[in-house]
Amino acid sequence: MASKLFIDGEWTGSSGTSAIDTIDPSTGQVIETVPTASRGDVDAAIAAARAALSNPAWADLLPVQRAGLLFKLASLVDEHHEELAQLETRDQGQPIGISRMVSVTGAAEHIRYYAGWVTKMQGSTNPVSFPDTLNYTRREPVGVNALITPWNFPLMILTWKLAPALATGNTVVIKPSEVTPLTSLRLVELCAEAGFPAGVVNIVTGDGSVGEMLTRHPDVDHVSYTGSTAVGKLITMASAETNLKRLTLELGGKAPSIIARDADIDAAVGGNIMGATLNSGQVCAAYTRFYVERSREQEFVEKVVGGLAQVPIGPGADESNVLGPLVSAKHLSHVERLVATGAADGAELVAGGKRIDRDGYFFEPTVFTGVKDSAAIMHEEIFGPVLAVTAYDDTDELHDLINRANDTPYGLAATVWTRDIATSQRLANGIKAGAVFVNMPPIPDMAAPWGGYKASGWGREMGPWALDAYTELKSVWLHYGS
Ligand code: NAD
């Protein structure tokens, strides 16, 4: 494994001197030390990406050849499936089953899906009202793309960006999270093995200061960023203050889960435990606010608490564990701080509530009931296995409930548990979120759009919508009259 930077087709050390330890969250032990890129390294990576855009070895590839490189990359991910899954679990902490089924399988599927798009992207001919004039559109690559990723699903989220960027003929500079860089570095090695020409895929490691260099760089055309809303705002300012680079922002979430009076409670309990604790709740779409119809609240809470007590917790590498550690000591402190506000804000703690006394960064699955709408745990993103439950009354065509569910700056995802079609439609239409799931956990799919309303972001990833993010639409006019 190369703990170096990959610039213009070469693995190289940083010209700077600082480095960051990447840590196994199940033990707290250092796995590896990764360099912090210097400004010179960032400039060199961007220059390489710029040059590669006009290198005929990349720019002149036929669509079928560009697709071939992506199909090769997907096959290499398949070939290294177990190795990548073990590495993700070691660096991120996620249970190995999640690494295999969600992270690595999801990465390969995403790359293959966009490989398929390369030969199917079309323009249009447009009925302009000029005589003897042809107007048609072309999709052209945006140019140099900075891909900045978070630590919760490092490999899979990188492919959400990398696959459509390459499918549309762009070049990229990747900046993975400083907390979990290892699978991104390995994927870049596989890109080189697949045969992408030098400069098409570059990676610089380091903390937010390296991300900031990219977002402020005048020669970056598009930043595709997934991470917190606070940093998303800084990136927006960086773009505005420099070259007004295009932005795709996938930001934080605070997804409500609504359990209606007629819900299949056992299905809702199973789905909500999964939706709230998948990857230890470190999922942007994780359910954290539970609005339960008052007559079902007690049954729901008892069953959820009983179910959580059965969830095996421990290092992700052990196949029997379903809940792994939180990603870092810093993040554990953040979860502890917010959980402490729960009781202070008047909620009742009915399960968990504290760190597990063992090596690594484990936190008990935690349930609060009687949570007020004004409580911090109802508003702030916790990103841990913490459930805040409140009751609602099924009156007034659900308007009050919809207002309460929408009472957040975020709008990424929501879920509804009901057997009633009218309830599901009223809620799905009324909730301001980029994705509403009915009777199922919040798992995205590459064929459906993914992105947020409000402070959860700008733009959409996945499906044909990601192709829009990585292309400029050019209108060509041709007058053929005399
Ligand atoms: P983060 O904002 O701390 O960091 C994300 C990335 O941004 C990292 O690579 C970091 O180094 C970089 N960064 C930090 N400061 C920067 C700056 N000033 N300029 C440019 N880059 C900078 O987020 P995180 O803690 O790694 O991830 C968790 C967050 O990500 C949560 O808020 C979660 O909701 C969000 N997330 C959203 C989605 C989605 O699809 N909407 C998916 C996953 C995670």
XYZ file of C-alpha atoms and ligand atoms in Angstrom:
526
model
C 0.000 0.000 0.000
C 1.459 3.277 -1.081
C 1.090 5.976 1.572
C 2.132 8.630 -0.854
C 0.642 11.112 -3.252
C -0.180 10.093 -6.811
C 0.563 12.936 -9.218
C 0.863 12.710 -12.994
C 1.057 8.936 -13.001
C 3.785 8.660 -10.318
C 3.712 7.781 -6.612
C 5.710 10.467 -4.873
C 6.474 11.687 -1.370
C 5.160 15.085 -0.325
C 7.414 18.100 -0.673
C 6.060 19.145 2.742
C 7.097 17.706 6.086
C 3.897 17.018 7.985
C 1.939 13.778 8.085
C -1.155 12.357 9.750
C -1.593 9.005 11.494
C -4.542 6.941 10.346
C -5.924 4.897 13.197
C -7.785 1.609 13.595
C -10.888 2.787 15.503
C -11.460 -0.643 17.015
C -8.129 -0.497 18.875
C -6.940 3.121 18.811
C -3.657 1.895 17.274
C -1.900 3.633 14.378
C -2.184 1.679 11.097
C -0.150 3.936 8.889
C 1.071 7.506 8.480
C -0.047 9.490 5.458
C 1.606 12.687 4.182
C -0.028 16.098 4.242
C 0.287 17.524 0.753
C 2.026 20.882 0.434
C 0.835 23.751 -1.743
C 3.443 22.717 -4.309
C 2.037 19.176 -4.373
C -1.505 20.490 -4.858
C -0.367 22.805 -7.658
C 1.451 19.911 -9.345
C -1.601 17.612 -9.098
C -3.885 20.261 -10.582
C -1.379 21.042 -13.355
C -1.184 17.324 -14.193
C -4.971 17.074 -14.305
C -5.156 20.162 -16.534
C -2.543 18.792 -18.948
C -4.220 15.387 -19.120
C -7.453 16.999 -20.326
C -5.829 17.737 -23.681
C -3.575 14.687 -23.832
C -4.801 12.686 -26.859
C -4.249 9.486 -24.864
C -7.269 10.593 -22.803
C -9.061 13.308 -24.780
C -9.199 11.317 -28.021
C -10.312 7.996 -26.590
C -13.394 6.703 -28.323
C -16.380 6.323 -25.983
C -16.067 2.548 -26.189
C -12.413 2.783 -25.125
C -13.163 5.094 -22.185
C -15.939 2.731 -21.132
C -13.433 -0.124 -21.393
C -11.134 1.521 -18.833
C -14.015 1.904 -16.390
C -15.162 -1.694 -16.903
C -11.564 -2.789 -16.249
C -11.493 -0.740 -13.049
C -14.769 -2.320 -11.868
C -13.305 -5.782 -12.523
C -10.178 -4.895 -10.537
C -12.360 -3.790 -7.618
C -14.144 -7.170 -7.846
C -10.809 -8.987 -7.967
C -9.605 -7.149 -4.847
C -13.000 -7.261 -3.145
C -11.926 -8.953 0.079
C -8.687 -6.977 0.390
C -10.565 -3.668 -0.018
C -13.264 -4.763 2.445
C -10.684 -5.702 5.093
C -8.863 -2.402 4.569
C -12.082 -0.372 4.865
C -13.002 -2.155 8.067
C -9.538 -1.593 9.515
C -9.404 2.107 8.652
C -13.075 3.083 9.074
C -14.251 0.517 11.615
C -17.350 -0.654 9.761
C -18.444 -4.270 10.281
C -16.879 -6.468 7.627
C -20.300 -7.475 6.279
C -21.063 -3.802 5.574
C -17.650 -3.296 4.007
C -18.249 -6.237 1.709
C -21.907 -5.775 0.800
C -22.275 -2.000 0.884
C -18.852 -0.386 0.455
C -16.963 -2.596 -1.979
C -19.908 -4.089 -3.860
C -21.438 -0.609 -4.056
C -18.163 0.817 -5.413
C -17.858 -1.814 -8.157
C -21.522 -1.466 -9.140
C -21.237 2.292 -9.325
C -18.167 2.182 -11.564
C -19.797 -0.412 -13.832
C -23.021 1.597 -14.014
C -21.185 4.706 -15.279
C -19.025 2.615 -17.604
C -22.332 1.698 -19.225
C -23.312 5.355 -19.604
C -20.215 6.312 -21.626
C -21.612 4.928 -24.882
C -25.142 6.153 -24.208
C -24.781 9.865 -23.469
C -26.697 11.878 -26.013
C -27.206 15.453 -27.081
C -30.330 16.819 -28.707
C -31.336 18.620 -31.879
C -33.490 21.607 -31.047
C -36.356 23.152 -33.054
C -34.996 26.725 -33.164
C -37.105 29.276 -35.043
C -34.439 30.419 -37.487
C -34.542 29.488 -41.173
C -31.944 27.014 -42.509
C -30.387 26.601 -39.096
C -29.351 23.497 -37.217
C -28.985 23.661 -33.462
C -27.675 20.738 -31.464
C -26.091 20.144 -28.078
C -22.875 18.466 -27.038
C -21.858 17.365 -23.585
C -18.278 18.330 -22.790
C -16.256 17.582 -19.657
C -16.266 20.356 -17.049
C -12.469 20.029 -16.776
C -10.426 19.590 -13.596
C -12.536 18.242 -10.732
C -11.549 18.226 -7.059
C -13.236 15.273 -5.347
C -13.303 15.831 -1.570
C -14.713 12.986 0.512
C -15.711 12.250 4.134
C -14.787 9.382 6.450
C -18.054 7.479 6.805
C -18.050 5.458 3.540
C -14.708 6.522 2.055
C -14.417 4.059 -0.826
C -18.032 3.999 -1.931
C -18.553 7.772 -1.763
C -15.384 8.314 -3.776
C -16.799 6.138 -6.560
C -20.034 8.173 -6.544
C -17.841 11.015 -7.818
C -14.967 9.338 -9.638
C -17.087 7.091 -11.880
C -19.274 9.817 -13.456
C -16.287 12.207 -13.631
C -14.232 9.726 -15.667
C -17.215 8.507 -17.691
C -17.649 12.060 -18.994
C -13.967 12.557 -19.901
C -12.904 14.740 -16.965
C -9.713 14.611 -14.919
C -9.634 14.595 -11.124
C -7.654 15.409 -8.014
C -8.938 13.368 -5.081
C -8.651 14.547 -1.463
C -9.870 11.785 0.860
C -10.674 12.379 4.507
C -7.547 12.520 6.647
C -9.313 10.079 9.003
C -9.777 7.271 6.435
C -7.495 7.650 3.385
C -6.413 4.047 2.825
C -9.053 2.581 0.481
C -8.980 5.748 -1.649
C -5.218 5.331 -2.098
C -5.732 1.692 -3.036
C -8.457 2.580 -5.543
C -6.079 5.037 -7.215
C -3.513 2.248 -7.527
C -6.190 0.194 -9.249
C -6.977 3.120 -11.589
C -3.326 3.123 -12.665
C -3.436 -0.646 -13.152
C -6.623 -0.303 -15.230
C -4.690 1.954 -17.610
C -6.018 5.477 -17.088
C -3.359 7.764 -18.627
C -1.026 9.790 -16.376
C -2.643 12.883 -14.884
C -6.253 11.706 -15.308
C -6.525 10.493 -11.698
C -4.417 12.188 -9.002
C -4.662 11.960 -5.220
C -3.375 14.300 -2.527
C -3.772 13.403 1.140
C -3.998 15.645 4.184
C -6.482 17.511 6.327
C -8.941 20.301 5.597
C -6.142 22.728 4.733
C -5.371 20.598 1.659
C -9.069 20.569 0.762
C -9.089 24.344 1.094
C -6.118 24.696 -1.281
C -8.140 22.789 -3.871
C -11.328 24.756 -3.358
C -9.467 28.086 -3.592
C -7.384 27.096 -6.591
C -8.144 29.142 -9.726
C -7.453 26.178 -12.009
C -10.050 23.818 -10.516
C -13.327 23.916 -12.476
C -15.633 21.887 -10.225
C -15.554 20.743 -6.618
C -17.617 17.695 -5.798
C -17.750 17.576 -2.025
C -19.383 15.277 0.495
C -19.094 16.210 4.150
C -20.435 18.502 6.810
C -22.633 21.501 6.108
C -20.189 23.793 7.952
C -17.375 22.928 5.535
C -19.822 23.052 2.606
C -20.414 26.724 3.457
C -16.653 27.414 3.531
C -16.319 25.762 0.118
C -19.120 27.917 -1.248
C -17.281 31.033 -0.086
C -13.990 29.756 -1.515
C -15.658 29.265 -4.887
C -17.263 32.715 -4.808
C -14.023 34.401 -3.807
C -11.952 32.727 -6.535
C -13.137 31.579 -9.980
C -16.787 30.743 -9.197
C -16.018 27.069 -9.744
C -19.004 24.788 -10.058
C -20.047 23.019 -6.840
C -21.791 19.765 -6.074
C -22.422 19.602 -2.325
C -23.649 16.510 -0.472
C -23.924 17.733 3.111
C -25.293 16.775 6.488
C -28.662 15.290 7.353
C -31.045 14.808 10.243
C -33.497 12.302 8.821
C -36.882 11.874 10.498
C -38.505 8.463 10.710
C -42.284 8.549 11.042
C -44.064 5.517 12.439
C -47.785 5.803 11.717
C -50.618 4.294 13.741
C -51.184 1.536 11.182
C -47.485 0.667 10.720
C -46.319 -2.927 10.793
C -44.464 -2.356 14.046
C -42.181 -5.368 13.809
C -41.079 -4.391 10.303
C -40.671 -0.789 11.479
C -38.611 -1.852 14.482
C -36.254 -3.961 12.344
C -35.945 -1.282 9.670
C -35.429 1.511 12.157
C -32.774 -0.334 14.107
C -30.942 -0.831 10.839
C -31.595 2.730 9.648
C -30.378 4.206 12.924
C -27.376 2.008 13.647
C -25.948 1.096 10.222
C -22.230 1.897 10.361
C -22.803 2.941 14.014
C -25.185 5.664 12.873
C -22.410 7.306 10.835
C -24.620 7.608 7.785
C -25.756 10.960 6.391
C -29.281 9.561 5.938
C -29.363 7.762 9.313
C -32.656 8.058 11.164
C -32.174 10.031 14.314
C -35.558 11.662 14.985
C -38.445 9.269 15.511
C -42.016 10.569 15.385
C -44.247 7.745 16.608
C -48.035 7.937 16.625
C -48.926 8.239 20.298
C -50.909 4.982 20.615
C -47.951 2.946 19.253
C -45.133 4.754 21.046
C -44.736 2.481 24.044
C -44.776 -0.713 21.965
C -42.300 0.761 19.481
C -39.885 1.928 22.182
C -40.003 -1.365 24.084
C -39.331 -3.364 20.954
C -36.543 -1.068 19.733
C -34.812 -1.148 23.123
C -35.181 -4.951 23.213
C -33.838 -5.265 19.672
C -30.859 -3.000 20.301
C -29.914 -5.049 23.359
C -29.450 -8.039 21.027
C -27.122 -6.238 18.568
C -23.596 -7.703 18.818
C -21.039 -4.908 19.287
C -17.298 -5.158 18.770
C -14.490 -4.853 16.221
C -15.773 -4.847 12.668
C -13.245 -7.481 11.586
C -15.111 -10.071 13.695
C -17.860 -11.387 11.405
C -20.308 -11.777 14.279
C -20.410 -8.064 15.112
C -23.137 -5.861 13.687
C -22.184 -2.608 15.415
C -18.569 -1.414 15.199
C -16.774 1.537 16.768
C -17.183 5.223 16.008
C -14.506 6.423 13.633
C -12.241 8.421 15.960
C -11.660 9.668 19.492
C -12.662 13.155 18.330
C -15.954 11.918 16.935
C -16.647 9.873 20.072
C -16.317 13.096 22.125
C -18.773 14.815 19.779
C -21.354 12.031 20.310
C -20.777 12.072 24.081
C -21.265 15.840 24.185
C -24.574 15.691 22.325
C -25.871 12.735 24.335
C -25.161 14.713 27.508
C -27.458 17.467 26.238
C -30.331 14.948 25.887
C -31.012 14.602 29.607
C -30.242 18.286 30.183
C -32.936 19.141 27.620
C -35.475 17.056 29.559
C -35.520 13.783 27.580
C -35.620 10.401 29.297
C -32.686 8.065 28.649
C -34.115 4.548 28.258
C -31.092 2.717 26.799
C -27.340 3.187 26.513
C -25.942 6.679 26.895
C -22.246 6.099 27.342
C -18.976 4.974 25.869
C -18.218 1.255 26.152
C -15.307 0.576 28.454
C -12.863 -1.203 26.147
C -10.112 -0.338 23.652
C -11.277 1.632 20.624
C -14.116 4.110 20.242
C -17.281 2.145 20.971
C -20.531 3.782 22.058
C -23.667 2.081 23.382
C -26.788 2.179 21.203
C -28.760 4.909 22.900
C -32.472 5.708 23.049
C -34.145 8.830 24.426
C -37.901 9.246 24.769
C -40.071 12.294 25.414
C -37.656 14.421 23.411
C -38.795 18.002 22.896
C -38.716 19.419 19.368
C -36.386 22.149 20.646
C -33.786 19.708 22.042
C -30.282 19.735 20.535
C -30.513 16.000 19.781
C -33.531 16.770 17.562
C -31.619 19.398 15.571
C -27.903 18.709 15.531
C -26.329 15.974 13.483
C -25.101 13.345 15.973
C -23.693 10.773 13.518
C -23.798 8.024 16.145
C -26.153 5.207 17.268
C -28.500 7.580 19.071
C -32.305 7.537 18.675
C -34.473 10.442 19.840
C -38.151 9.443 20.094
C -41.158 11.720 20.367
C -44.897 11.128 19.961
C -47.362 12.744 17.564
C -51.143 12.847 17.352
C -52.706 11.667 14.109
C -54.926 14.696 13.399
C -55.250 17.577 10.976
C -54.304 15.743 7.767
C -50.826 15.345 9.234
C -49.982 19.048 8.786
C -48.545 19.422 12.286
C -46.457 16.323 11.838
C -45.120 17.484 8.474
C -44.204 20.861 9.995
C -42.401 19.154 12.863
C -40.533 16.802 10.524
C -39.485 19.784 8.396
C -38.343 21.794 11.414
C -34.637 21.371 10.628
C -32.105 23.139 8.444
C -31.416 19.791 6.738
C -33.357 17.957 4.040
C -31.445 14.898 2.909
C -33.684 11.930 3.653
C -36.760 10.800 5.560
C -38.687 7.617 6.063
C -42.283 6.713 6.665
C -43.674 3.478 8.085
C -47.320 2.966 7.215
C -49.657 0.578 5.407
C -51.936 3.385 4.322
C -51.405 4.762 0.826
C -52.876 8.184 1.619
C -50.618 8.619 4.666
C -47.554 7.587 2.691
C -48.400 10.013 -0.125
C -49.219 12.958 2.143
C -45.968 12.526 4.018
C -43.799 11.761 0.977
C -45.132 14.882 -0.740
C -45.018 17.136 2.325
C -41.555 16.347 3.668
C -38.786 18.533 2.281
C -36.043 16.008 1.648
C -34.171 14.750 -1.388
C -35.220 11.156 -0.705
C -38.237 9.759 1.123
C -38.266 6.028 1.820
C -41.547 4.269 2.607
C -41.318 1.070 4.664
C -37.611 0.570 4.012
C -34.186 1.588 5.298
C -32.322 4.543 3.714
C -30.010 2.829 1.230
C -29.273 4.770 -1.969
C -28.981 3.102 -5.378
C -26.942 4.303 -8.338
C -30.024 4.509 -10.585
C -31.968 6.911 -8.306
C -31.023 10.552 -7.577
C -29.224 11.294 -4.306
C -28.853 14.730 -2.769
C -30.361 17.225 -0.401
C -32.846 20.024 -0.025
C -31.958 23.066 2.091
C -28.661 22.846 4.030
C -28.160 19.231 2.946
C -26.627 20.345 -0.302
C -26.705 21.386 -3.924
C -27.146 19.103 -6.915
C -27.715 15.401 -7.273
C -25.403 12.432 -7.559
C -26.183 9.061 -9.171
C -28.217 8.173 -12.230
C -28.099 10.476 -15.261
C -28.175 13.451 -12.867
C -24.493 12.972 -11.988
C -23.657 13.256 -15.690
C -25.082 16.790 -15.587
C -22.781 17.641 -12.678
C -19.667 16.657 -14.620
C -20.535 18.093 -18.046
C -21.014 21.465 -19.678
C -23.877 21.560 -22.162
C -22.767 23.321 -25.327
C -25.247 24.621 -27.886
C -23.903 24.562 -31.462
C -25.569 26.698 -34.154
C -25.097 26.037 -37.849
C -26.593 28.229 -40.545
C -26.665 26.418 -43.882
C -28.782 28.876 -45.935
C -27.375 31.436 -48.356
P -15.940 17.083 7.177
O -16.722 18.232 6.669
O -15.220 17.238 8.460
O -14.813 16.659 6.131
C -15.124 16.207 4.840
C -13.929 16.458 3.944
O -13.722 17.854 3.817
C -12.612 15.874 4.474
O -11.877 15.355 3.401
C -11.936 17.103 5.067
O -10.529 17.008 5.138
C -12.362 18.164 4.078
N -12.288 19.548 4.585
C -12.310 19.990 5.873
N -12.229 21.337 5.909
C -12.175 21.764 4.610
C -12.109 23.051 3.993
N -12.091 24.184 4.702
N -12.102 23.106 2.649
C -12.144 21.988 1.894
N -12.196 20.733 2.430
C -12.208 20.634 3.775
O -16.962 15.871 7.183
P -16.716 14.456 7.839
O -16.755 14.656 9.316
O -15.544 13.797 7.198
O -18.022 13.645 7.352
C -19.207 13.644 8.034
C -20.185 14.597 7.385
O -20.397 14.217 6.030
C -21.545 14.582 8.022
O -22.016 15.906 8.139
C -22.410 13.815 7.009
O -23.777 14.100 7.058
C -21.788 14.218 5.732
N -22.110 13.242 4.682
C -23.047 13.567 3.738
C -23.399 12.639 2.753
C -24.424 12.948 1.700
O -24.583 12.148 0.784
N -25.118 14.080 1.773
C -22.787 11.386 2.739
C -21.842 11.099 3.722
C -21.502 12.040 4.686
